[in-house]
Coordinates of C-alpha atoms in Angstrom, one line a residue:
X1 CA 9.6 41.5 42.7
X2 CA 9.7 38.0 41.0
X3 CA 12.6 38.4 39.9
X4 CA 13.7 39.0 43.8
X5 CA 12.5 35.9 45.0
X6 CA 15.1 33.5 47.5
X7 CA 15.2 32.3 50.0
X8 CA 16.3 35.0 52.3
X9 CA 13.4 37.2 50.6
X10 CA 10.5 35.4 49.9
X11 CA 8.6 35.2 53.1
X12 CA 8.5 39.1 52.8
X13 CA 7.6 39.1 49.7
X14 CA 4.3 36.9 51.0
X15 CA 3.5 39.5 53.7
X16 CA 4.0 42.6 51.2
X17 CA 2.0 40.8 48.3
X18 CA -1.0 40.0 51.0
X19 CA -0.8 43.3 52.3
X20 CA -1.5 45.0 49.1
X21 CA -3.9 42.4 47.5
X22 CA -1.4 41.2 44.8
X23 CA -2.5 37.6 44.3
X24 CA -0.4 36.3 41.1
X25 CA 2.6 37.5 42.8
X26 CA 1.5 36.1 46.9
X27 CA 1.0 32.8 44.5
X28 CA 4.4 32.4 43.3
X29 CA 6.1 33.4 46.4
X30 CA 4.1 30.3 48.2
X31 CA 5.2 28.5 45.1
X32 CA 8.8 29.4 45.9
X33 CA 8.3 28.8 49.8
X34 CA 7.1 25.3 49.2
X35 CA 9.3 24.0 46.6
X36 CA 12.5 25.1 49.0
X37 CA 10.7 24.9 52.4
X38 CA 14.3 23.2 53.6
X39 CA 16.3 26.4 52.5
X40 CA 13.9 28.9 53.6
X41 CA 13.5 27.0 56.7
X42 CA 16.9 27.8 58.0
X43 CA 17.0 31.4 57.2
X44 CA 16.4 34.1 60.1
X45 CA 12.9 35.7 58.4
X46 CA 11.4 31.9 58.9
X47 CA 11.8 32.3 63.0
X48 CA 9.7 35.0 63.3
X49 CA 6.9 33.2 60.8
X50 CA 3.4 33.1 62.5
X51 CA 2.3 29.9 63.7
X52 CA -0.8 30.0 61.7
X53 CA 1.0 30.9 58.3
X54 CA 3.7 27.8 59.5
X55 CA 0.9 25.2 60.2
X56 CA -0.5 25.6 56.1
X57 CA 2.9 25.1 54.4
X58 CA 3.1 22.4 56.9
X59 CA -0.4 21.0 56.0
X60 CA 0.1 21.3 52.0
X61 CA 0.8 18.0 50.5
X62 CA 3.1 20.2 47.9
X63 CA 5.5 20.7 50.8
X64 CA 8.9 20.3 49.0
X65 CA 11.6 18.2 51.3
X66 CA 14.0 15.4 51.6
X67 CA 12.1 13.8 54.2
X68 CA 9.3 14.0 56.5
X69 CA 12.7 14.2 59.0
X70 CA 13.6 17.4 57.3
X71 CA 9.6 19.0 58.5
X72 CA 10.5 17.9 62.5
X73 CA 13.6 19.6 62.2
X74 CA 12.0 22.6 60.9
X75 CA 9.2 23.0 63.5
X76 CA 11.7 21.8 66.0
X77 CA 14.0 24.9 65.2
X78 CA 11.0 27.3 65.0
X79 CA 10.0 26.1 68.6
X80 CA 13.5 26.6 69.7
X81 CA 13.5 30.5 68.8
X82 CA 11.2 31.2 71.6
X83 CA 10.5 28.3 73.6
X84 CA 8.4 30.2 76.1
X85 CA 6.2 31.3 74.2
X86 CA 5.8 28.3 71.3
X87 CA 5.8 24.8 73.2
X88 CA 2.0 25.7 73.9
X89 CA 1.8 25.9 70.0
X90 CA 4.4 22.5 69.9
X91 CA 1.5 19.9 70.1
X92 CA -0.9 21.5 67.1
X93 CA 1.8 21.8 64.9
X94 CA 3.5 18.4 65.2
X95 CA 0.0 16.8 64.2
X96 CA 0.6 18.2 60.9
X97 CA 4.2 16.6 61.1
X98 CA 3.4 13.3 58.5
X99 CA 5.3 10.5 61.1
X100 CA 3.9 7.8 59.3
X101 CA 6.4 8.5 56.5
X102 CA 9.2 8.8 58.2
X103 CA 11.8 5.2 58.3
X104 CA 12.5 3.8 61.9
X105 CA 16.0 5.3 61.6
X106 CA 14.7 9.4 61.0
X107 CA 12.2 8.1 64.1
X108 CA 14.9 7.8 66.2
X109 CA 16.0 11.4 65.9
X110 CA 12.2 12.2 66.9
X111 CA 13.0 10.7 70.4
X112 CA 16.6 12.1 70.7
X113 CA 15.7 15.7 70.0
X114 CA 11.8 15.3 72.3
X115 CA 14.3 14.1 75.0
X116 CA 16.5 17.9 74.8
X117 CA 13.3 19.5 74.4
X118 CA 12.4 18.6 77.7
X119 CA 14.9 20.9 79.4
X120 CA 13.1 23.9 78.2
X121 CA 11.7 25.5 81.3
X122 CA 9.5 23.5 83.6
X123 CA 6.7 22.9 81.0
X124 CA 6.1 19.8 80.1
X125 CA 6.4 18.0 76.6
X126 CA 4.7 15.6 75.8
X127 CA 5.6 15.3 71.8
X128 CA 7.1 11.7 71.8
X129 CA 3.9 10.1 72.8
X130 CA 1.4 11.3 70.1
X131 CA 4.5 11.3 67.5
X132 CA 4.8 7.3 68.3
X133 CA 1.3 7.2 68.3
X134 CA 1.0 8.9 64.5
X135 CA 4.1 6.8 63.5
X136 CA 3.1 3.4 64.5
X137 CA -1.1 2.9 64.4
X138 CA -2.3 6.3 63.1
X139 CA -3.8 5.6 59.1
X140 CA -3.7 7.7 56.2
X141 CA -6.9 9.5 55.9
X142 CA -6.8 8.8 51.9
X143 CA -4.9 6.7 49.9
X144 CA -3.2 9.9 48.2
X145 CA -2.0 10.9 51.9
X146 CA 1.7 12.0 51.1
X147 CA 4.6 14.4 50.5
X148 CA 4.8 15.7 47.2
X149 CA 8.2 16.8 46.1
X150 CA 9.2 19.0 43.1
X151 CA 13.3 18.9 43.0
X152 CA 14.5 22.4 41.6
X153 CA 16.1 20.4 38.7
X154 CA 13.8 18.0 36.2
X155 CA 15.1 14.3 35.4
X156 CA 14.5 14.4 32.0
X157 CA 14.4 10.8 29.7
X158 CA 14.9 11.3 26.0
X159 CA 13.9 8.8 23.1
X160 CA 15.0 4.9 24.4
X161 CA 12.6 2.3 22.5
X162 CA 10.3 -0.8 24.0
X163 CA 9.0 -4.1 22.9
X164 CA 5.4 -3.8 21.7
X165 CA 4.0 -7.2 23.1
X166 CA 0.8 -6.9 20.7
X167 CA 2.6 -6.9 17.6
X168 CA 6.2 -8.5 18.9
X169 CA 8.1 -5.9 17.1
X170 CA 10.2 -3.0 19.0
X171 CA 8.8 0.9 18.9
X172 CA 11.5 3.5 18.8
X173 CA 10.4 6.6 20.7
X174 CA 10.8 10.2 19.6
X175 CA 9.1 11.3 23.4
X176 CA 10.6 13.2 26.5
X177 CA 9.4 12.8 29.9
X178 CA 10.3 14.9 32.8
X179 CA 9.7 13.6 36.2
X180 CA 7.4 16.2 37.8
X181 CA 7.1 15.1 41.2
X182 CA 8.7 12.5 43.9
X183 CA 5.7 11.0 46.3
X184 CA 6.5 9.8 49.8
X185 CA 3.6 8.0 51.3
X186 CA 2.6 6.0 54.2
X187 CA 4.3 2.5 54.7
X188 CA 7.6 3.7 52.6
X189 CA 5.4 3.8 49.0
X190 CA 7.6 6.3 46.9
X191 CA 7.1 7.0 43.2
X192 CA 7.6 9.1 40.5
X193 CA 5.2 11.4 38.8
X194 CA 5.9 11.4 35.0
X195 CA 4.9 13.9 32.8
X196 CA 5.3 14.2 28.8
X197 CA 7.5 17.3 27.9
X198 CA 7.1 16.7 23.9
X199 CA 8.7 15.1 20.8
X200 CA 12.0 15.4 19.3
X201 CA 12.3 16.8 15.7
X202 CA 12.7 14.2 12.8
X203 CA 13.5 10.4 13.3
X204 CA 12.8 8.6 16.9
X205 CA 16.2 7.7 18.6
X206 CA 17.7 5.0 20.8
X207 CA 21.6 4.5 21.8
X208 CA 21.7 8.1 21.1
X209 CA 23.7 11.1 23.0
X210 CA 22.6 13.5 25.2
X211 CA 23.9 16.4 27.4
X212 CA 22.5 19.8 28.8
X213 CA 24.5 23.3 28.8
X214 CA 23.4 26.4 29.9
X215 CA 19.7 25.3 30.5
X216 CA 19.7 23.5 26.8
X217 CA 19.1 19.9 25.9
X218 CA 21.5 18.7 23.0
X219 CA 20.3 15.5 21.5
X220 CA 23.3 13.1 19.4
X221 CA 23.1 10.7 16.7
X222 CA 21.7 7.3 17.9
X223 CA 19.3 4.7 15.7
X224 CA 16.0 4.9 14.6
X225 CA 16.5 1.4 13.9
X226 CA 18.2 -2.4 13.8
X227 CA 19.6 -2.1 10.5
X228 CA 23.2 -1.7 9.6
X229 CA 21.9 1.8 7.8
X230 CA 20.0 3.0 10.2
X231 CA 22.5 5.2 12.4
X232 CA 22.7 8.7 12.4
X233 CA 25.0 12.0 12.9
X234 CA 22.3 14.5 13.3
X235 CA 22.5 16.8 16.0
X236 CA 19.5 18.7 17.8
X237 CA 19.2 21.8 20.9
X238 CA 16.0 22.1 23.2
X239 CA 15.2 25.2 24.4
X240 CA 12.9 24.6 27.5
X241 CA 11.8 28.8 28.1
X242 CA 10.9 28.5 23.9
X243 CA 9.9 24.9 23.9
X244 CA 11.3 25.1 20.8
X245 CA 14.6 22.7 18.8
X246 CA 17.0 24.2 16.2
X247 CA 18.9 21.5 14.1
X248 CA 22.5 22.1 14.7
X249 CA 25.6 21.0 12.6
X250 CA 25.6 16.7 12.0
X251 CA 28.4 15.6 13.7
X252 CA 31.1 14.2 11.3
X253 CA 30.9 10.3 11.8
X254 CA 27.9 7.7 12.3
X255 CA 27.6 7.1 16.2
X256 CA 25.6 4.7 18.2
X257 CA 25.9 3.4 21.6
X258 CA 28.1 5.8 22.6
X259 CA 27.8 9.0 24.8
X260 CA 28.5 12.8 25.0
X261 CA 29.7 14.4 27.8
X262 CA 30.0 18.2 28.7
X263 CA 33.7 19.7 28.9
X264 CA 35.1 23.4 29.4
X265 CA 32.0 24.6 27.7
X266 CA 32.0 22.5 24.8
X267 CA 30.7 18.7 24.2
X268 CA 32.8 16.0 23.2
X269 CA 31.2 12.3 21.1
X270 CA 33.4 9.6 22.0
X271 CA 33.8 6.1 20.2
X272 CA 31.0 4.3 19.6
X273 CA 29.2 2.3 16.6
X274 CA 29.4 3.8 13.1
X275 CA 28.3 1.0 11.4
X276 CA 26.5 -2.9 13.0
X277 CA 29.2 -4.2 15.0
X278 CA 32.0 -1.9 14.1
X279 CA 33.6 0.3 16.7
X280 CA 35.4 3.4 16.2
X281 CA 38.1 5.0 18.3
X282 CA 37.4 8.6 16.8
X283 CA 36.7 11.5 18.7
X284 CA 35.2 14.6 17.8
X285 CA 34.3 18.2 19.6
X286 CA 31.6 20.2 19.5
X287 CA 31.7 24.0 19.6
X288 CA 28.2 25.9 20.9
X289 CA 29.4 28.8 19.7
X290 CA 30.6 28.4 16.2
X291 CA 28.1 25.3 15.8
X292 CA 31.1 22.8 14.3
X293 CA 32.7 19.9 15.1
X294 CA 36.2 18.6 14.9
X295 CA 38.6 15.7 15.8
X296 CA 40.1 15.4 18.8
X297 CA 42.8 12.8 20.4
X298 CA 41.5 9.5 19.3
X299 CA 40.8 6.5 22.4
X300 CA 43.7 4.1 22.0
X301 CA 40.9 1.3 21.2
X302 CA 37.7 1.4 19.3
X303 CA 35.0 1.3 22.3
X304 CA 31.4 1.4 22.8
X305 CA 28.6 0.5 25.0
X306 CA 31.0 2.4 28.1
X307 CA 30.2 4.7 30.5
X308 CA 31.5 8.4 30.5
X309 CA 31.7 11.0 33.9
X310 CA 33.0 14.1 34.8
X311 CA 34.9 14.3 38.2
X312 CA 37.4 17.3 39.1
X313 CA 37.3 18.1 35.5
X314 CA 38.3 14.7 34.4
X315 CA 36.5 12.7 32.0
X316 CA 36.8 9.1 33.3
X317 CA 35.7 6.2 31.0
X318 CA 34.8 2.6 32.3
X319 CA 34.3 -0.7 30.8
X320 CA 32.1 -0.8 27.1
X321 CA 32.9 -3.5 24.8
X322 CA 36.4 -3.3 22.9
X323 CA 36.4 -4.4 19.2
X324 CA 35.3 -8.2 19.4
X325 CA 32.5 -7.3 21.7
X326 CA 34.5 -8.1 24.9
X327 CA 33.1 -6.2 27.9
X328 CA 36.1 -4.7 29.7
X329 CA 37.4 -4.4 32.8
X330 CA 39.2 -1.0 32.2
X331 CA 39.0 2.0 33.9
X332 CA 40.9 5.8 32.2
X333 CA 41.2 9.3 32.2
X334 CA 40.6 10.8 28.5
X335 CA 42.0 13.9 27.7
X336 CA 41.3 15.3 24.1
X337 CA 44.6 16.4 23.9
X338 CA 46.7 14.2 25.8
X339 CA 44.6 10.8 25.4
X340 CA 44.1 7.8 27.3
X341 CA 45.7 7.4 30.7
X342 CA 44.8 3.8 32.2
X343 CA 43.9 3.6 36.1
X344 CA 43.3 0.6 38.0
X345 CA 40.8 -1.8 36.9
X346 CA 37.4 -2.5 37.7
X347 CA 36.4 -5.8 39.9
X348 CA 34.2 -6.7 37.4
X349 CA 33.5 -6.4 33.6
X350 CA 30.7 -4.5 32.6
X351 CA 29.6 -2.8 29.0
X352 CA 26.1 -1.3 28.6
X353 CA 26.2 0.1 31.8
X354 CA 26.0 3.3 34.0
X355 CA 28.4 5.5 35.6
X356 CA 27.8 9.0 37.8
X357 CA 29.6 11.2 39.6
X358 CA 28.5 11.8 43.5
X359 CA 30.7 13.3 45.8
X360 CA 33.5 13.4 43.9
X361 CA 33.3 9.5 43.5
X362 CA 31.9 7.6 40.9
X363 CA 29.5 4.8 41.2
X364 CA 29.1 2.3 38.5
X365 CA 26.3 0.2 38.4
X366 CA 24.5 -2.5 36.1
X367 CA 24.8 -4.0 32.3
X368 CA 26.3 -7.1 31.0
X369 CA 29.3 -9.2 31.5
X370 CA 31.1 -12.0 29.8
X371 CA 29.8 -15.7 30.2
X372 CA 32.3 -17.6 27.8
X373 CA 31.3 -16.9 23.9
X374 CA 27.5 -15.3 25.7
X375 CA 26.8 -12.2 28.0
X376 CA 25.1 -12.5 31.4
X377 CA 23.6 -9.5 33.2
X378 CA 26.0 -7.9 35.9
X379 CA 24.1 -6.5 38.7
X380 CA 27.1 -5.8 41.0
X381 CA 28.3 -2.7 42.1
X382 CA 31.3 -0.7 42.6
X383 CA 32.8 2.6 43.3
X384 CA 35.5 4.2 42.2
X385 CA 38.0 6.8 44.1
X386 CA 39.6 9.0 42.1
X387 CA 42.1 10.4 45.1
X388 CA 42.7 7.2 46.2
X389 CA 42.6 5.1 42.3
X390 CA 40.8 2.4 44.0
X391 CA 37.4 0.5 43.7
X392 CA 35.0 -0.9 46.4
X393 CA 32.0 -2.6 46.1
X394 CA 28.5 -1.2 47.2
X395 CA 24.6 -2.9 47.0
X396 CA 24.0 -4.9 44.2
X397 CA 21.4 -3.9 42.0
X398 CA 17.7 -5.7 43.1
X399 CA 17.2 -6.2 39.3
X400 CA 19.6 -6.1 36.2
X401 CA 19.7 -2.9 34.3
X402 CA 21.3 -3.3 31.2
X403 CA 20.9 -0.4 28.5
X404 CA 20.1 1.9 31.0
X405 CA 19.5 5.5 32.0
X406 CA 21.1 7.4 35.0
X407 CA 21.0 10.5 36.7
X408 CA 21.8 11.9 40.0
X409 CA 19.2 13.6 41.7
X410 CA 20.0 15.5 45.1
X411 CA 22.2 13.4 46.3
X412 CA 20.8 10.2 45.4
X413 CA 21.1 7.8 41.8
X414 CA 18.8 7.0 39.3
X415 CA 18.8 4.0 37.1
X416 CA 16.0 3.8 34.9
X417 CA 14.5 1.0 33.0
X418 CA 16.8 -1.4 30.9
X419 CA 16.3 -5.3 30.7
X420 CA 17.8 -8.5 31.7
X421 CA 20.1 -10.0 29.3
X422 CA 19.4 -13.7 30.3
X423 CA 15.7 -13.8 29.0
X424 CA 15.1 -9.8 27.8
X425 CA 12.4 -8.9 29.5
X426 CA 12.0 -5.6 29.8
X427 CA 11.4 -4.3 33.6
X428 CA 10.9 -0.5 33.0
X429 CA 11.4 -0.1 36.7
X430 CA 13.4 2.9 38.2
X431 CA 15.5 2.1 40.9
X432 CA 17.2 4.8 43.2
X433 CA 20.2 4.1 45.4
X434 CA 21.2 6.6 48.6
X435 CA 24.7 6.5 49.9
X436 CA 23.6 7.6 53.4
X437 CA 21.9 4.2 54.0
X438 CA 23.7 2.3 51.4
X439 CA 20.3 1.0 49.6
X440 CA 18.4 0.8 46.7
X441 CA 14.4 1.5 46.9
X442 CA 12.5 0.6 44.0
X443 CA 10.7 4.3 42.8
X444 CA 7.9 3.0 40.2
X445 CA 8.2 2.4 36.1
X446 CA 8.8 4.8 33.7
X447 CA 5.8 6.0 31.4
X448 CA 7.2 5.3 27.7
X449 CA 10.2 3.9 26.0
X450 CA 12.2 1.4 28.9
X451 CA 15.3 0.6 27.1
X452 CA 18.8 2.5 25.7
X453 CA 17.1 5.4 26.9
X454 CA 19.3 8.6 27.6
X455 CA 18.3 10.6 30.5
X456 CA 19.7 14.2 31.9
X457 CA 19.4 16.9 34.7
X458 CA 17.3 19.8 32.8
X459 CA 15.8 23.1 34.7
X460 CA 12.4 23.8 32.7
X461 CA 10.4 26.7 33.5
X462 CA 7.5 27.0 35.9
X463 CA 4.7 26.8 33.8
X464 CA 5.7 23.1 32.5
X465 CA 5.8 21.8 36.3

């Protein structure tokens, strides 16, 4: 019956597992119903859920959702079911609705659907009042008074390396962090719960590669160093259900500051450092299922420090620095067999930087630019429209962000840690932007290693979580 556990399902499985005294298995379907309370919400089996069983997911701080919004709209529909018999229950169950972390904007919905409400019958609803009450004066009742989330899919940060201010030398890291939890609380407070998943095999890495395939982590190449000798082709797996790595077959050039990206099942390393300021143009792809590499359609430039997507089945490439360490401008779709097709350019120049695919567009954001014969750090923004081959500009970044991570987390982009060119300091703050209200909100600093860190979208089982 675990294995049968959805959405559609698991609210039956809660009632058959608490009918028969099976307490593992009423755990994990719980488990289930709060970590997808949206998607369970909307189903037909969550209408007819008792009003006591609704008010304790409701009044768990583990309550899963993309906003306190998403909890209104889910009592909101469960009233609506049977509005004779519920409104009575309407005012008990919206104290457990947590208004105080809603924005002004969700608030407005509060009034708008309150207001429809109010044609239900001749009874009276009085929910506006004591929600503006709870939203504007009420107090949390503890400082930890907030919404938990666990997304289905872990952000996980691999290697990166810091400055160790004791000592002023830097600390390549072999760690891996997952975050385990998003917090909402009162006053707009997010933050990210870290938690250390392990250590990679062998040397520590920074400007490394890393991608995820069928629930795997594949870690590529990188540093363990500053020295001209100190770059490497080794090539490692992650098994998250083992928590276990297998060493796989070295890729067949030195890379560094480059990246990997996931293509028709197999991975592909693209440019990059193979020795201290030498670029290479080479290409090379790896095969899962024979373990081996092998050259592919070289870039038409040497290139590194770029950013590499995936959109449509396209791997787009932007900016990097060309072979005098110019940041570029440049924006092209590779194609291992085919090469380098140019599209328009970028507004601005950009190397070190970050580049993900949302809604079939792809946002670039952060890094350095050109300042005569010296770099500056670039914290504008831009977007790029594949259908349309056209860029437009979006919030600039609060803070620069150069050798950064990024990751796009439902719906909305990461960008964690990096430093500021003009005095390299390093920030180790996370910063998440949200198309839907065009900003970025400031989520917290990471735990470990803050800079050239790699980061990817991993599902790890539930005993790690």
């Amino acid at each position: 019956m675990r294995q049968e556990i959805e959405a559609s399902s698991c609210l039956d499985i809660v009632s058959f597992a608490e009918a028969y005294g099976m307490p593992e298995l009423l755990e994990e379907a719980n488990d289930f119903i709060l970590r997808n309370f949206w998607e369970v919400s909307s189903t037909a089996k969550f209408q007819d859920l008792p009003a006591e069983k609704l008010l304790d997911f409701l009044r768990c701080d583990g309550l899963c959702v993309p906003s306190e919004l998403a909890v209104f709209r889910a009592v909101i529909s469960w009233i609506e079911a049977d509005p004779e018999e519920r409104l009575g229950q309407a005012g008990l169950l919206m104290a457990a609705v947590r208004f105080p972390l809603m924005t002004f904007r969700e608030f407005r919905e509060v009034r708008a659907i309150n207001l429809r409400m109010e044609c239900f019958g001749n009874k009276e609803v009085e929910l506006y009042g004591s929600a503006l009450k709870e939203f504007g004066f009420s107090l949390p009742k503890t400082e930890d008074h907030c919404r938990v989330r666990r997304p289905k899919d872990a952000l996980v940060l691999v290697g990166g390396d810091q400055l160790n201010p004791d000592m002023g030398q830097r600390i390549p890291s072999r760690e891996l962090w997952f975050a385990n939890s998003l917090r909402s609380g009162t006053g707009l407070v997010k933050q990210i719960e870290w938690r250390r998943l392990g250590e990679m095999p062998d040397k520590p890495k920074f400007r490394h590669g890393v991608a995820a395939m069928d629930g795997r982590l594949y870690v590529f190449g990188g540093c363990y160093f500053y020295t001209k000798d100190d770059m490497m082709k080794s090539v490692y797996s992650y098994d998250p259900v083992q928590d276990s790595w297998k060493r796989l077959a070295d890729m067949q050039e030195f890379r560094s500051n480059f990246s990997v990206v996931a293509h028709e099942g197999c991975f592909y390393a693209i440019g990059g450092d193979k020795k201290l300021n030498t670029n290479v143009d080479s290409v090379e792809k790896y095969n899962p299922n024979t373990d081996s590499w092998s050259f592919v359609q070289p870039l038409d430039q040497a290139l590194s420090g770029y950013a590499v997507s995936v959109v449509d089945g396209g791997i787009f490439i932007s900016g990097g620095f060309n072979c005098k360490y110019v940041c570029l401008v440049s924006m092209f779709l590779y194609h291992p067999e085919r090469g380098t097709t140019y599209l328009a350019d970028m507004a601005h120049d950009r190397a070190q930087h970050c580049m993900d695919a949302l809604r079939g567009h792809l946002y670039v954001t952060g890094g350095v630019c050109n300042l005569r014969k010296f770099y500056t750090d670039q914290q504008a923004c831009e977007v790029y429209n594949p259908v349309t081959d056209s860029w437009t500009a979006f919030a600039s970044l609060p803070v620069p962000h150069v050798g950064a991570a990024s990751a796009v987390l439902e719906e909305k982009i990461y960008i964690l840690g990096g430093y500021c060119q003009d005095d390299y300091s390093e920030s180790g703050l996370v910063h998440r932007f949200d198309p839907s209200t065009q900003r970025w909100e400031n989520m917290g600093r990471l735990p470990g290693a803050v800079t050239d860190i790699r980061a990817c979208l991993l599902r790890l089982p539930h005993h790690q979580t």
